[in-house]
Amino acid sequence: FKQKTAYEIGVRLVGSEMCIRDRNERHKNYRHAVEAFQKVSDKYYNQPEIASEGLFAAAAAYQKQSLDAEYDQGVTHRAIDSFSDYVALYPDGKRAVEARENIRIMKIEQAQGSLKIARYYEKKGKVPGAVRYYNEVVNLARDTVHAEEALKKIDESKPLYEAETESGVTPQ
């Protein structure tokens, strides 16, 4: 019988905790998975390798949940915030590049959603609302075709704003 060190026991316990979290995630119980992964990150804050994996796993669970919640952008915001926390706390972490890429992808997805909303407002003749969402597209995904389209639409709407300013009447 070999006596185990506290570190070996700790790693085994963390491993079992992470398995429980993985099970929640597999069963799409993302809220519980996120809570559990965050607990691991908080509990093992003084062990960066473990804490960073817990934080990354929580962000990934949010990201997976966001795929099931097309109209709930709050989940996507939480995923982006969690990945951003990972990058801020562990800029040289083994998954920092992946976290940055996930942030980029989710911002593009958000921009696509904002573009749909802007088009809807434009179709309804609600130019100020459309411009608001077109600006959001540009802010979220500056170097994409979505931003190019949004900038073009913003430029096209300038005459309507000028007419509104001069006449005091809101264009429809």
mmCIF file of C-alpha atoms in Angstrom:
data_model
loop_
_atom_site.group_PDB
_atom_site.id
_atom_site.type_symbol
_atom_site.label_atom_id
_atom_site.label_comp_id
_atom_site.label_asym_id
_atom_site.label_seq_id
_atom_site.Cartn_x
_atom_site.Cartn_y
_atom_site.Cartn_z
ATOM 1 C CA PHE A 1 0.000 0.000 0.000
ATOM 2 C CA LYS A 2 1.508 3.289 -1.139
ATOM 3 C CA GLN A 3 0.722 6.348 0.934
ATOM 4 C CA LYS A 4 -0.544 9.214 -1.230
ATOM 5 C CA THR A 5 0.541 12.798 -0.863
ATOM 6 C CA ALA A 6 -1.959 15.552 -0.137
ATOM 7 C CA TYR A 7 -1.420 16.818 -3.693
ATOM 8 C CA GLU A 8 -2.290 13.421 -5.211
ATOM 9 C CA ILE A 9 -5.408 13.201 -3.076
ATOM 10 C CA GLY A 10 -6.328 16.766 -4.002
ATOM 11 C CA VAL A 11 -5.958 16.065 -7.714
ATOM 12 C CA ARG A 12 -8.112 12.942 -7.388
ATOM 13 C CA LEU A 13 -10.841 14.890 -5.532
ATOM 14 C CA VAL A 14 -10.758 17.674 -8.076
ATOM 15 C CA GLY A 15 -10.922 15.084 -10.828
ATOM 16 C CA SER A 16 -14.053 13.568 -9.305
ATOM 17 C CA GLU A 17 -15.593 17.031 -8.857
ATOM 18 C CA MET A 18 -14.884 17.817 -12.509
ATOM 19 C CA CYS A 19 -16.501 14.509 -13.524
ATOM 20 C CA ILE A 20 -19.667 15.479 -11.656
ATOM 21 C CA ARG A 21 -19.634 18.812 -13.472
ATOM 22 C CA ASP A 22 -19.069 17.094 -16.814
ATOM 23 C CA ARG A 23 -22.079 14.860 -16.164
ATOM 24 C CA ASN A 24 -24.282 17.918 -15.590
ATOM 25 C CA GLU A 25 -22.999 19.409 -18.818
ATOM 26 C CA ARG A 26 -23.610 16.215 -20.811
ATOM 27 C CA HIS A 27 -27.207 16.213 -19.604
ATOM 28 C CA LYS A 28 -27.573 19.879 -20.645
ATOM 29 C CA ASN A 29 -28.002 20.980 -17.074
ATOM 30 C CA TYR A 30 -25.754 23.937 -17.832
ATOM 31 C CA ARG A 31 -26.743 26.097 -14.866
ATOM 32 C CA HIS A 32 -25.622 23.398 -12.425
ATOM 33 C CA ALA A 33 -22.517 22.689 -14.474
ATOM 34 C CA VAL A 34 -21.533 26.373 -14.453
ATOM 35 C CA GLU A 35 -22.109 26.639 -10.703
ATOM 36 C CA ALA A 36 -20.067 23.514 -10.092
ATOM 37 C CA PHE A 37 -17.185 24.568 -12.341
ATOM 38 C CA GLN A 38 -17.132 27.990 -10.667
ATOM 39 C CA LYS A 39 -16.969 26.302 -7.254
ATOM 40 C CA VAL A 40 -13.936 24.322 -8.388
ATOM 41 C CA SER A 41 -12.308 27.519 -9.637
ATOM 42 C CA ASP A 42 -13.052 29.339 -6.385
ATOM 43 C CA LYS A 43 -12.143 26.432 -4.112
ATOM 44 C CA TYR A 44 -8.769 25.856 -5.778
ATOM 45 C CA TYR A 45 -7.895 29.516 -6.411
ATOM 46 C CA ASN A 46 -4.411 28.914 -5.003
ATOM 47 C CA GLN A 47 -3.757 26.163 -7.584
ATOM 48 C CA PRO A 48 -3.808 28.041 -10.906
ATOM 49 C CA GLU A 49 -3.828 24.945 -13.103
ATOM 50 C CA ILE A 50 -6.991 23.630 -11.446
ATOM 51 C CA ALA A 51 -8.657 27.024 -10.971
ATOM 52 C CA SER A 52 -8.060 27.991 -14.588
ATOM 53 C CA GLU A 53 -9.606 24.745 -15.852
ATOM 54 C CA GLY A 54 -12.661 25.316 -13.661
ATOM 55 C CA LEU A 55 -13.083 28.871 -14.951
ATOM 56 C CA PHE A 56 -12.601 27.803 -18.574
ATOM 57 C CA ALA A 57 -15.079 24.928 -18.145
ATOM 58 C CA ALA A 58 -17.673 27.310 -16.661
ATOM 59 C CA ALA A 59 -17.253 29.652 -19.640
ATOM 60 C CA ALA A 60 -17.535 26.723 -22.049
ATOM 61 C CA ALA A 61 -20.742 25.562 -20.333
ATOM 62 C CA TYR A 62 -22.191 29.063 -20.753
ATOM 63 C CA GLN A 63 -21.166 28.954 -24.402
ATOM 64 C CA LYS A 64 -22.905 25.613 -24.921
ATOM 65 C CA GLN A 65 -25.999 26.947 -23.175
ATOM 66 C CA SER A 66 -25.986 29.964 -25.482
ATOM 67 C CA LEU A 67 -26.319 27.642 -28.467
ATOM 68 C CA ASP A 68 -29.659 26.467 -27.059
ATOM 69 C CA ALA A 69 -30.830 30.008 -26.249
ATOM 70 C CA GLU A 70 -30.966 31.833 -29.576
ATOM 71 C CA TYR A 71 -33.037 34.724 -28.228
ATOM 72 C CA ASP A 72 -31.369 34.963 -24.810
ATOM 73 C CA GLN A 73 -28.273 37.040 -25.428
ATOM 74 C CA GLY A 74 -27.660 37.257 -21.676
ATOM 75 C CA VAL A 75 -26.169 33.764 -21.685
ATOM 76 C CA THR A 76 -23.827 34.727 -24.506
ATOM 77 C CA HIS A 77 -22.778 37.835 -22.559
ATOM 78 C CA ARG A 78 -22.022 35.657 -19.522
ATOM 79 C CA ALA A 79 -19.959 33.287 -21.679
ATOM 80 C CA ILE A 80 -17.976 36.177 -23.152
ATOM 81 C CA ASP A 81 -17.478 37.674 -19.677
ATOM 82 C CA SER A 82 -16.292 34.323 -18.299
ATOM 83 C CA PHE A 83 -13.836 33.762 -21.147
ATOM 84 C CA SER A 84 -12.659 37.363 -20.702
ATOM 85 C CA ASP A 85 -12.087 36.664 -16.997
ATOM 86 C CA TYR A 86 -10.047 33.604 -17.950
ATOM 87 C CA VAL A 87 -7.897 35.650 -20.336
ATOM 88 C CA ALA A 88 -7.460 38.429 -17.755
ATOM 89 C CA LEU A 89 -6.495 36.044 -14.961
ATOM 90 C CA TYR A 90 -4.484 33.584 -17.054
ATOM 91 C CA PRO A 91 -3.218 35.517 -20.120
ATOM 92 C CA ASP A 92 -0.548 32.885 -20.725
ATOM 93 C CA GLY A 93 -2.766 29.954 -19.699
ATOM 94 C CA LYS A 94 -2.786 26.857 -21.848
ATOM 95 C CA ARG A 95 -6.295 27.714 -23.124
ATOM 96 C CA ALA A 96 -5.960 31.497 -23.469
ATOM 97 C CA VAL A 97 -5.770 31.336 -27.269
ATOM 98 C CA GLU A 98 -8.888 29.154 -27.361
ATOM 99 C CA ALA A 99 -10.695 31.534 -24.971
ATOM 100 C CA ARG A 100 -9.865 34.532 -27.194
ATOM 101 C CA GLU A 101 -11.110 32.674 -30.267
ATOM 102 C CA ASN A 102 -14.348 31.710 -28.496
ATOM 103 C CA ILE A 103 -14.903 35.364 -27.586
ATOM 104 C CA ARG A 104 -14.351 36.390 -31.202
ATOM 105 C CA ILE A 105 -16.779 33.754 -32.503
ATOM 106 C CA MET A 106 -19.494 34.641 -30.001
ATOM 107 C CA LYS A 107 -19.197 38.354 -30.795
ATOM 108 C CA ILE A 108 -19.682 37.555 -34.476
ATOM 109 C CA GLU A 109 -22.763 35.492 -33.570
ATOM 110 C CA GLN A 110 -24.088 38.418 -31.540
ATOM 111 C CA ALA A 111 -23.429 40.728 -34.484
ATOM 112 C CA GLN A 112 -25.431 38.412 -36.747
ATOM 113 C CA GLY A 113 -28.351 38.604 -34.318
ATOM 114 C CA SER A 114 -28.117 42.396 -34.150
ATOM 115 C CA LEU A 115 -28.011 42.536 -37.935
ATOM 116 C CA LYS A 116 -31.272 40.572 -38.129
ATOM 117 C CA ILE A 117 -32.884 42.974 -35.674
ATOM 118 C CA ALA A 118 -31.586 46.010 -37.590
ATOM 119 C CA ARG A 119 -33.018 44.658 -40.833
ATOM 120 C CA TYR A 120 -36.365 44.124 -39.119
ATOM 121 C CA TYR A 121 -36.443 47.716 -37.857
ATOM 122 C CA GLU A 122 -35.413 48.983 -41.258
ATOM 123 C CA LYS A 123 -38.168 46.988 -42.964
ATOM 124 C CA LYS A 124 -40.697 48.497 -40.522
ATOM 125 C CA GLY A 125 -39.413 52.006 -41.291
ATOM 126 C CA LYS A 126 -37.950 52.468 -37.815
ATOM 127 C CA VAL A 127 -34.676 54.030 -38.931
ATOM 128 C CA PRO A 128 -33.363 55.118 -35.492
ATOM 129 C CA GLY A 129 -33.823 51.592 -34.133
ATOM 130 C CA ALA A 130 -32.183 50.107 -37.201
ATOM 131 C CA VAL A 131 -29.202 52.438 -36.912
ATOM 132 C CA ARG A 132 -28.805 51.578 -33.242
ATOM 133 C CA TYR A 133 -28.498 47.882 -34.086
ATOM 134 C CA TYR A 134 -26.288 48.529 -37.121
ATOM 135 C CA ASN A 135 -23.926 50.411 -34.800
ATOM 136 C CA GLU A 136 -23.985 47.448 -32.434
ATOM 137 C CA VAL A 137 -22.933 45.181 -35.312
ATOM 138 C CA VAL A 138 -19.959 47.433 -36.042
ATOM 139 C CA ASN A 139 -18.941 47.507 -32.373
ATOM 140 C CA LEU A 140 -19.187 43.730 -31.962
ATOM 141 C CA ALA A 141 -17.543 42.533 -35.169
ATOM 142 C CA ARG A 142 -15.606 45.403 -36.702
ATOM 143 C CA ASP A 143 -13.578 43.460 -39.275
ATOM 144 C CA THR A 144 -16.351 41.337 -40.773
ATOM 145 C CA VAL A 145 -18.711 41.459 -43.740
ATOM 146 C CA HIS A 146 -21.490 42.104 -41.223
ATOM 147 C CA ALA A 147 -19.806 45.335 -40.148
ATOM 148 C CA GLU A 148 -19.297 46.342 -43.784
ATOM 149 C CA GLU A 149 -23.011 45.911 -44.445
ATOM 150 C CA ALA A 150 -23.915 47.788 -41.258
ATOM 151 C CA LEU A 151 -21.633 50.717 -42.114
ATOM 152 C CA LYS A 152 -23.159 50.907 -45.578
ATOM 153 C CA LYS A 153 -26.676 50.948 -44.096
ATOM 154 C CA ILE A 154 -25.701 53.638 -41.590
ATOM 155 C CA ASP A 155 -24.355 55.820 -44.415
ATOM 156 C CA GLU A 156 -27.538 55.265 -46.430
ATOM 157 C CA SER A 157 -29.659 56.407 -43.490
ATOM 158 C CA LYS A 158 -27.840 59.749 -43.048
ATOM 159 C CA PRO A 159 -30.172 61.652 -45.422
ATOM 160 C CA LEU A 160 -33.145 60.496 -43.356
ATOM 161 C CA TYR A 161 -31.528 61.817 -40.179
ATOM 162 C CA GLU A 162 -30.684 65.115 -41.846
ATOM 163 C CA ALA A 163 -34.270 65.464 -43.016
ATOM 164 C CA GLU A 164 -35.473 64.695 -39.512
ATOM 165 C CA THR A 165 -33.178 67.296 -37.995
ATOM 166 C CA GLU A 166 -34.207 70.024 -40.444
ATOM 167 C CA SER A 167 -37.966 69.386 -40.281
ATOM 168 C CA GLY A 168 -38.282 68.169 -36.721
ATOM 169 C CA VAL A 169 -40.379 65.273 -38.032
ATOM 170 C CA THR A 170 -39.347 61.688 -37.417
ATOM 171 C CA PRO A 171 -38.928 59.922 -40.788
ATOM 172 C CA GLN A 172 -40.828 56.679 -41.264
#
